[in-house]
mmCIF file of C-alpha atoms and ligand atoms in Angstrom:
data_model
loop_
_atom_site.group_PDB
_atom_site.id
_atom_site.type_symbol
_atom_site.label_atom_id
_atom_site.label_comp_id
_atom_site.label_asym_id
_atom_site.label_seq_id
_atom_site.Cartn_x
_atom_site.Cartn_y
_atom_site.Cartn_z
ATOM 1 C CA MET A 3 1.711 15.112 -16.836
ATOM 2 C CA LEU A 4 0.047 15.713 -14.180
ATOM 3 C CA LEU A 5 1.454 15.148 -10.663
ATOM 4 C CA VAL A 6 0.315 16.092 -7.191
ATOM 5 C CA ASP A 7 1.526 16.500 -3.961
ATOM 6 C CA ARG A 8 0.239 14.804 -0.926
ATOM 7 C CA GLU A 9 -1.989 17.179 0.212
ATOM 8 C CA THR A 10 -3.522 18.037 -3.171
ATOM 9 C CA MET A 11 -3.839 14.005 -3.619
ATOM 10 C CA GLN A 12 -5.657 13.698 0.065
ATOM 11 C CA LYS A 13 -8.136 16.922 -1.244
ATOM 12 C CA ILE A 14 -9.145 15.337 -3.952
ATOM 13 C CA ASP A 15 -9.884 11.448 -1.941
ATOM 14 C CA ASN A 16 -11.375 13.551 0.450
ATOM 15 C CA PHE A 17 -13.831 15.649 -2.116
ATOM 16 C CA ALA A 18 -14.428 12.486 -4.284
ATOM 17 C CA ILE A 19 -15.875 10.243 -1.091
ATOM 18 C CA ASN A 20 -17.111 13.467 1.078
ATOM 19 C CA GLU A 21 -18.698 15.659 -1.356
ATOM 20 C CA LEU A 22 -19.045 13.471 -4.414
ATOM 21 C CA LYS A 23 -20.312 10.663 -2.942
ATOM 22 C CA ILE A 24 -17.460 8.134 -4.388
ATOM 23 C CA PRO A 25 -17.562 5.076 -1.464
ATOM 24 C CA SER A 26 -14.571 4.696 -0.612
ATOM 25 C CA LEU A 27 -14.567 0.827 -0.471
ATOM 26 C CA CYS A 28 -14.811 1.174 -4.200
ATOM 27 C CA LEU A 29 -11.583 2.906 -4.464
ATOM 28 C CA VAL A 30 -10.098 0.889 -2.049
ATOM 29 C CA GLU A 31 -11.308 -2.216 -4.030
ATOM 30 C CA ARG A 32 -10.324 -0.465 -8.103
ATOM 31 C CA ALA A 33 -6.892 0.092 -6.105
ATOM 32 C CA ALA A 34 -6.527 -3.403 -5.158
ATOM 33 C CA LEU A 35 -7.690 -4.902 -8.680
ATOM 34 C CA SER A 36 -5.178 -2.428 -9.675
ATOM 35 C CA VAL A 37 -2.394 -3.870 -7.845
ATOM 36 C CA MET A 38 -3.471 -7.263 -9.005
ATOM 37 C CA ASP A 39 -3.497 -6.465 -12.957
ATOM 38 C CA ASN A 40 -0.016 -5.912 -12.575
ATOM 39 C CA ILE A 41 0.787 -9.448 -10.976
ATOM 40 C CA ASN A 42 2.049 -11.993 -13.412
ATOM 41 C CA LEU A 43 -0.046 -14.895 -11.529
ATOM 42 C CA ASP A 44 0.805 -17.391 -13.599
ATOM 43 C CA ILE A 45 4.533 -17.098 -11.958
ATOM 44 C CA ARG A 46 3.492 -15.482 -8.673
ATOM 45 C CA GLN A 47 1.675 -18.034 -6.660
ATOM 46 C CA THR A 48 2.786 -16.731 -2.898
ATOM 47 C CA PHE A 49 2.494 -13.487 -1.357
ATOM 48 C CA ALA A 50 3.065 -11.733 1.674
ATOM 49 C CA ILE A 51 0.497 -8.838 2.425
ATOM 50 C CA VAL A 52 2.442 -6.494 4.901
ATOM 51 C CA VAL A 53 -0.045 -3.540 5.919
ATOM 52 C CA SER A 54 -0.544 -1.040 8.457
ATOM 53 C CA CYS A 55 -4.130 -0.341 9.399
ATOM 54 C CA GLY A 56 -4.991 2.973 6.954
ATOM 55 C CA ASN A 57 -5.936 2.849 3.725
ATOM 56 C CA ASN A 58 -3.105 1.843 2.520
ATOM 57 C CA GLY A 59 -3.537 -0.982 4.566
ATOM 58 C CA ALA A 60 -7.424 -1.530 3.165
ATOM 59 C CA ASP A 61 -5.752 -1.707 -0.293
ATOM 60 C CA GLY A 62 -3.180 -4.599 0.816
ATOM 61 C CA LEU A 63 -6.524 -6.698 2.574
ATOM 62 C CA ALA A 64 -8.728 -6.119 -0.406
ATOM 63 C CA LEU A 65 -6.115 -7.447 -2.749
ATOM 64 C CA ALA A 66 -4.994 -10.278 -0.215
ATOM 65 C CA ARG A 67 -9.308 -11.308 -0.341
ATOM 66 C CA ASN A 68 -9.104 -11.018 -4.200
ATOM 67 C CA LEU A 69 -5.811 -13.582 -4.036
ATOM 68 C CA LEU A 70 -7.226 -15.400 -1.821
ATOM 69 C CA ALA A 71 -11.052 -16.297 -3.717
ATOM 70 C CA ILE A 72 -8.740 -17.113 -7.105
ATOM 71 C CA GLY A 73 -6.734 -19.829 -4.844
ATOM 72 C CA LYS A 74 -3.521 -17.844 -4.165
ATOM 73 C CA ASN A 75 -1.474 -18.512 -1.160
ATOM 74 C CA CYS A 76 -1.202 -15.443 1.511
ATOM 75 C CA TYR A 77 0.410 -14.714 4.659
ATOM 76 C CA ILE A 78 -1.204 -11.170 6.133
ATOM 77 C CA TYR A 79 0.959 -9.336 8.104
ATOM 78 C CA ILE A 80 -0.178 -7.047 10.586
ATOM 79 C CA VAL A 81 1.562 -3.666 11.902
ATOM 80 C CA GLY A 82 -0.056 -0.791 14.054
ATOM 81 C CA ASN A 83 -3.183 -0.777 16.515
ATOM 82 C CA LYS A 84 -6.049 -2.369 14.402
ATOM 83 C CA ASN A 85 -8.384 -0.886 17.125
ATOM 84 C CA LYS A 86 -7.632 2.245 15.198
ATOM 85 C CA ALA A 87 -8.056 0.726 12.034
ATOM 86 C CA SER A 88 -10.054 2.496 9.198
ATOM 87 C CA ARG A 89 -13.359 1.494 8.145
ATOM 88 C CA ASP A 90 -11.995 0.048 4.668
ATOM 89 C CA PHE A 91 -9.744 -1.794 6.324
ATOM 90 C CA ILE A 92 -11.778 -3.472 8.906
ATOM 91 C CA ILE A 93 -14.404 -4.602 6.223
ATOM 92 C CA ASN A 94 -11.661 -6.578 4.325
ATOM 93 C CA TYR A 95 -10.042 -8.088 7.594
ATOM 94 C CA ASN A 96 -13.192 -9.211 8.757
ATOM 95 C CA ALA A 97 -13.559 -10.837 5.145
ATOM 96 C CA CYS A 98 -10.224 -12.185 4.705
ATOM 97 C CA LYS A 99 -10.555 -13.640 8.909
ATOM 98 C CA ASN A 100 -12.961 -16.348 6.508
ATOM 99 C CA LEU A 101 -10.540 -17.027 3.774
ATOM 100 C CA THR A 102 -7.202 -17.716 5.826
ATOM 101 C CA LYS A 103 -6.069 -18.603 9.097
ATOM 102 C CA GLU A 104 -2.719 -17.050 7.937
ATOM 103 C CA ILE A 105 -2.957 -13.640 9.868
ATOM 104 C CA TYR A 106 -0.335 -12.690 11.979
ATOM 105 C CA SER A 107 0.047 -9.326 13.820
ATOM 106 C CA ILE A 108 3.462 -8.076 13.970
ATOM 107 C CA GLU A 109 4.524 -5.991 17.200
ATOM 108 C CA THR A 110 7.422 -8.124 19.528
ATOM 109 C CA ILE A 111 11.081 -8.963 18.629
ATOM 110 C CA GLU A 112 9.942 -12.305 18.751
ATOM 111 C CA ASP A 113 7.057 -11.710 16.454
ATOM 112 C CA MET A 114 9.801 -9.414 13.880
ATOM 113 C CA ASP A 115 12.130 -13.369 14.005
ATOM 114 C CA PHE A 116 8.557 -15.210 12.742
ATOM 115 C CA LEU A 117 8.268 -12.613 10.193
ATOM 116 C CA ARG A 118 12.057 -12.817 8.976
ATOM 117 C CA GLU A 119 12.042 -16.670 9.276
ATOM 118 C CA ASN A 120 8.335 -16.929 7.036
ATOM 119 C CA LEU A 121 9.171 -13.941 4.192
ATOM 120 C CA ASP A 122 11.261 -17.002 2.842
ATOM 121 C CA LYS A 123 7.895 -18.782 2.128
ATOM 122 C CA VAL A 124 6.787 -16.436 -0.345
ATOM 123 C CA ASN A 125 7.555 -15.126 -3.628
ATOM 124 C CA THR A 126 6.262 -11.918 -3.793
ATOM 125 C CA ILE A 127 5.872 -9.084 -1.268
ATOM 126 C CA ILE A 128 3.141 -6.532 -0.988
ATOM 127 C CA ASP A 129 3.859 -3.309 0.837
ATOM 128 C CA GLY A 130 0.746 -1.969 1.886
ATOM 129 C CA ILE A 131 2.229 -0.282 5.388
ATOM 130 C CA PHE A 132 1.929 3.358 4.191
ATOM 131 C CA GLY A 133 0.984 5.384 1.060
ATOM 132 C CA THR A 134 0.002 9.208 1.621
ATOM 133 C CA GLY A 135 -1.030 9.052 4.884
ATOM 134 C CA LEU A 136 3.356 9.146 6.151
ATOM 135 C CA ASN A 137 3.272 12.240 7.778
ATOM 136 C CA ARG A 138 6.126 11.716 9.903
ATOM 137 C CA PRO A 139 9.944 9.781 9.978
ATOM 138 C CA VAL A 140 9.207 6.000 10.127
ATOM 139 C CA SER A 141 10.603 4.110 13.510
ATOM 140 C CA GLY A 142 10.544 1.138 15.587
ATOM 141 C CA ILE A 143 8.522 -1.514 14.606
ATOM 142 C CA TYR A 144 7.683 0.146 11.433
ATOM 143 C CA ALA A 145 11.705 0.426 10.511
ATOM 144 C CA ASN A 146 12.452 -2.938 11.431
ATOM 145 C CA ILE A 147 9.742 -4.332 9.084
ATOM 146 C CA ILE A 148 10.618 -1.646 6.043
ATOM 147 C CA ASP A 149 14.528 -2.727 6.902
ATOM 148 C CA LEU A 150 13.386 -6.563 6.719
ATOM 149 C CA ILE A 151 11.361 -6.342 3.844
ATOM 150 C CA ASN A 152 14.455 -4.630 2.371
ATOM 151 C CA GLU A 153 17.109 -7.433 3.441
ATOM 152 C CA LYS A 154 15.037 -9.997 1.673
ATOM 153 C CA ASN A 155 15.616 -10.583 -2.086
ATOM 154 C CA ILE A 156 11.735 -11.338 -2.633
ATOM 155 C CA TYR A 157 10.014 -9.121 -5.358
ATOM 156 C CA THR A 158 7.946 -6.724 -3.623
ATOM 157 C CA ILE A 159 5.282 -4.192 -5.034
ATOM 158 C CA SER A 160 4.148 -1.134 -3.117
ATOM 159 C CA ILE A 161 0.970 0.089 -3.419
ATOM 160 C CA ASP A 162 0.596 3.798 -4.056
ATOM 161 C CA LEU A 163 3.937 4.525 -2.903
ATOM 162 C CA PRO A 164 7.082 3.227 -1.233
ATOM 163 C CA SER A 165 6.456 2.941 2.341
ATOM 164 C CA GLY A 166 8.500 5.263 4.304
ATOM 165 C CA PHE A 167 8.932 7.488 1.615
ATOM 166 C CA ASP A 168 7.248 10.853 0.999
ATOM 167 C CA ALA A 169 4.891 11.395 -1.506
ATOM 168 C CA ASN A 170 6.295 14.959 -2.218
ATOM 169 C CA GLY A 171 10.021 14.267 -2.381
ATOM 170 C CA GLN A 172 10.854 16.279 0.387
ATOM 171 C CA ASN A 173 10.866 14.741 3.604
ATOM 172 C CA ASN A 174 13.444 12.393 4.461
ATOM 173 C CA TYR A 175 11.409 9.914 6.837
ATOM 174 C CA GLY A 176 14.467 7.349 7.334
ATOM 175 C CA SER A 177 13.904 3.599 6.209
ATOM 176 C CA TYR A 178 12.197 3.346 2.846
ATOM 177 C CA VAL A 179 10.440 0.085 0.923
ATOM 178 C CA ASP A 180 12.995 -0.302 -1.826
ATOM 179 C CA SER A 181 10.489 -2.087 -4.266
ATOM 180 C CA ASP A 182 10.562 -3.392 -7.833
ATOM 181 C CA LEU A 183 7.356 -1.838 -8.745
ATOM 182 C CA ILE A 184 5.329 0.772 -7.536
ATOM 183 C CA VAL A 185 1.574 0.659 -8.297
ATOM 184 C CA CYS A 186 0.832 4.529 -8.215
ATOM 185 C CA MET A 187 -3.009 5.535 -7.598
ATOM 186 C CA GLN A 188 -4.680 7.990 -10.530
ATOM 187 C CA ILE A 189 -1.896 10.948 -10.444
ATOM 188 C CA PHE A 190 1.622 10.222 -10.381
ATOM 189 C CA LYS A 191 2.861 11.443 -7.004
ATOM 190 C CA LYS A 192 5.480 14.286 -7.650
ATOM 191 C CA GLY A 193 7.822 12.679 -5.319
ATOM 192 C CA LEU A 194 7.799 9.566 -7.228
ATOM 193 C CA TYR A 195 8.293 11.186 -10.759
ATOM 194 C CA GLU A 196 10.608 13.290 -9.903
ATOM 195 C CA ASP A 197 13.157 10.712 -9.179
ATOM 196 C CA ARG A 198 14.532 8.505 -12.074
ATOM 197 C CA TYR A 199 15.102 5.720 -9.504
ATOM 198 C CA PHE A 200 11.231 5.346 -8.574
ATOM 199 C CA ARG A 201 9.397 6.494 -11.807
ATOM 200 C CA ASP A 202 11.072 3.811 -13.974
ATOM 201 C CA LYS A 203 9.393 1.580 -11.850
ATOM 202 C CA THR A 204 6.181 3.525 -11.328
ATOM 203 C CA VAL A 205 2.694 2.537 -13.245
ATOM 204 C CA VAL A 206 -0.277 4.680 -12.294
ATOM 205 C CA CYS A 207 -3.880 2.938 -12.564
ATOM 206 C CA ASP A 208 -7.044 4.840 -13.002
ATOM 207 C CA ILE A 209 -9.135 4.017 -9.440
ATOM 208 C CA GLY A 210 -11.891 5.685 -10.858
ATOM 209 C CA LEU A 211 -11.178 9.287 -9.114
ATOM 210 C CA PRO A 212 -13.786 11.221 -11.248
ATOM 211 C CA LYS A 213 -11.909 14.008 -13.500
ATOM 212 C CA ILE A 214 -14.180 16.831 -11.340
ATOM 213 C CA ALA A 215 -12.832 15.867 -8.304
ATOM 214 C CA ILE A 216 -9.538 16.144 -9.919
ATOM 215 C CA GLU A 217 -9.775 19.194 -12.255
ATOM 216 C CA LYS A 218 -10.961 21.014 -9.069
ATOM 217 C CA PHE A 219 -7.335 20.822 -7.164
ATOM 218 C CA THR A 220 -5.333 20.679 -10.477
ATOM 219 C CA GLU A 221 -4.485 22.668 -12.980
ATOM 220 C CA ILE A 222 -5.252 19.785 -15.711
HETATM 221 N N1 NAX B 315 -10.151 6.978 1.117
HETATM 222 C C1 NAX B 315 -9.201 7.459 0.612
HETATM 223 O O1 NAX B 315 -8.490 8.450 0.771
HETATM 224 C C2 NAX B 315 -8.190 5.884 -0.409
HETATM 225 C C3 NAX B 315 -6.912 6.062 -0.453
HETATM 226 N N2 NAX B 315 -6.238 4.898 -0.739
HETATM 227 C C4 NAX B 315 -5.146 4.039 -0.060
HETATM 228 O O2 NAX B 315 -4.722 4.836 1.132
HETATM 229 C C5 NAX B 315 -3.915 5.236 1.174
HETATM 230 C C6 NAX B 315 -3.707 6.781 2.052
HETATM 231 O O3 NAX B 315 -4.493 6.075 3.204
HETATM 232 P P1 NAX B 315 -4.430 6.681 4.806
HETATM 233 O O4 NAX B 315 -5.031 8.024 4.714
HETATM 234 O O5 NAX B 315 -5.347 5.993 5.381
HETATM 235 O O6 NAX B 315 -3.312 6.387 5.365
HETATM 236 P P2 NAX B 315 -1.922 4.898 5.129
HETATM 237 O O7 NAX B 315 -2.843 4.442 5.192
HETATM 238 O O8 NAX B 315 -0.574 5.866 4.288
HETATM 239 O O9 NAX B 315 -1.048 5.656 6.914
HETATM 240 C C7 NAX B 315 -1.489 4.863 7.586
HETATM 241 C C8 NAX B 315 -1.840 5.590 9.412
HETATM 242 O O10 NAX B 315 -0.755 5.570 9.299
HETATM 243 C C9 NAX B 315 -0.114 6.750 10.107
HETATM 244 N N3 NAX B 315 1.255 6.967 9.853
HETATM 245 C C10 NAX B 315 1.663 7.929 9.122
HETATM 246 N N4 NAX B 315 2.939 8.719 9.456
HETATM 247 C C11 NAX B 315 3.852 7.707 10.428
HETATM 248 C C12 NAX B 315 4.484 6.999 11.031
HETATM 249 N N5 NAX B 315 5.411 7.569 10.263
HETATM 250 N N6 NAX B 315 5.101 6.069 11.750
HETATM 251 C C13 NAX B 315 3.400 5.223 12.446
HETATM 252 N N7 NAX B 315 2.204 5.968 11.738
HETATM 253 C C14 NAX B 315 2.244 6.494 10.517
HETATM 254 C C15 NAX B 315 -1.289 7.938 9.875
HETATM 255 O O11 NAX B 315 -2.070 7.860 10.897
HETATM 256 C C16 NAX B 315 -2.144 7.904 8.958
HETATM 257 O O12 NAX B 315 -3.328 7.505 8.492
HETATM 258 C C17 NAX B 315 -3.564 6.191 0.210
HETATM 259 O O13 NAX B 315 -1.533 6.031 -0.404
HETATM 260 C C18 NAX B 315 -3.990 4.642 -0.984
HETATM 261 O O14 NAX B 315 -2.993 3.798 -0.834
HETATM 262 C C19 NAX B 315 -7.039 4.376 -2.279
HETATM 263 O O15 NAX B 315 -7.408 3.511 -1.891
HETATM 264 C C20 NAX B 315 -7.761 5.437 -2.692
HETATM 265 C C21 NAX B 315 -8.587 5.984 -1.373
HETATM 266 K K1 K B 316 2.568 1.337 0.594
#
């Protein structure tokens, strides 16, 4: 089983995008659709998409856009500074704004109360807060949101990694999302595979990263 640590995954991503000129927006879209392929859309009608402003969030917004396109109810909650958002986040954010009014920034304690109340409206939570970009302990509003998601007994899918969980399985960054399903992009992240608790609820999906990019940084 091929495994990667966080740093190697980032090198593969960056090589594919910057050297092979694979459009990152295509990878984000494939990631979003791979999550969608793992949702039973007959029983799941209402979604809370919780994102921060990096590309894990871009995956989440691309998923929201695709769910809204088929008429699903999506409530989008954004934590973090949109002014520092990634390009792929902004592109998907601008599209989602034209498809729903239910987009909320979560910054204050009042916003947290609003989120606590509104999560009860959905039967599925999508965790697009952090992926391989997580590089320090979670704190403040990020930790509060992760704890809130875990308080709710709502079916939760994490994009790529449970937010707050270190891809290498080495650092304890504090709270992490205790998701029901983890849809991991392209290659099993080491930290997920090495712990049965995570491995048994992870599916790994091809998002179109070329073999030559993967082989360049791993011993296949
Ligand atoms: N272009 C790419 O590199 C692709 C990335 N993809 C998705 O994007 C993810 C990686 O995206 P990013 O590198 O933008 O990072 P993330 O979206 O994982 O994290 C967002 C940002 O949060 C900040 N951060 C890290 N730890 C934090 C903490 N404890 N508290 C507050 N902020 C913190 C970092 O500045 C990081 O850039 C992958 O896990 C995957 O889901 C995939 O769509 C494939 C393509
Ligand atoms: K995540």
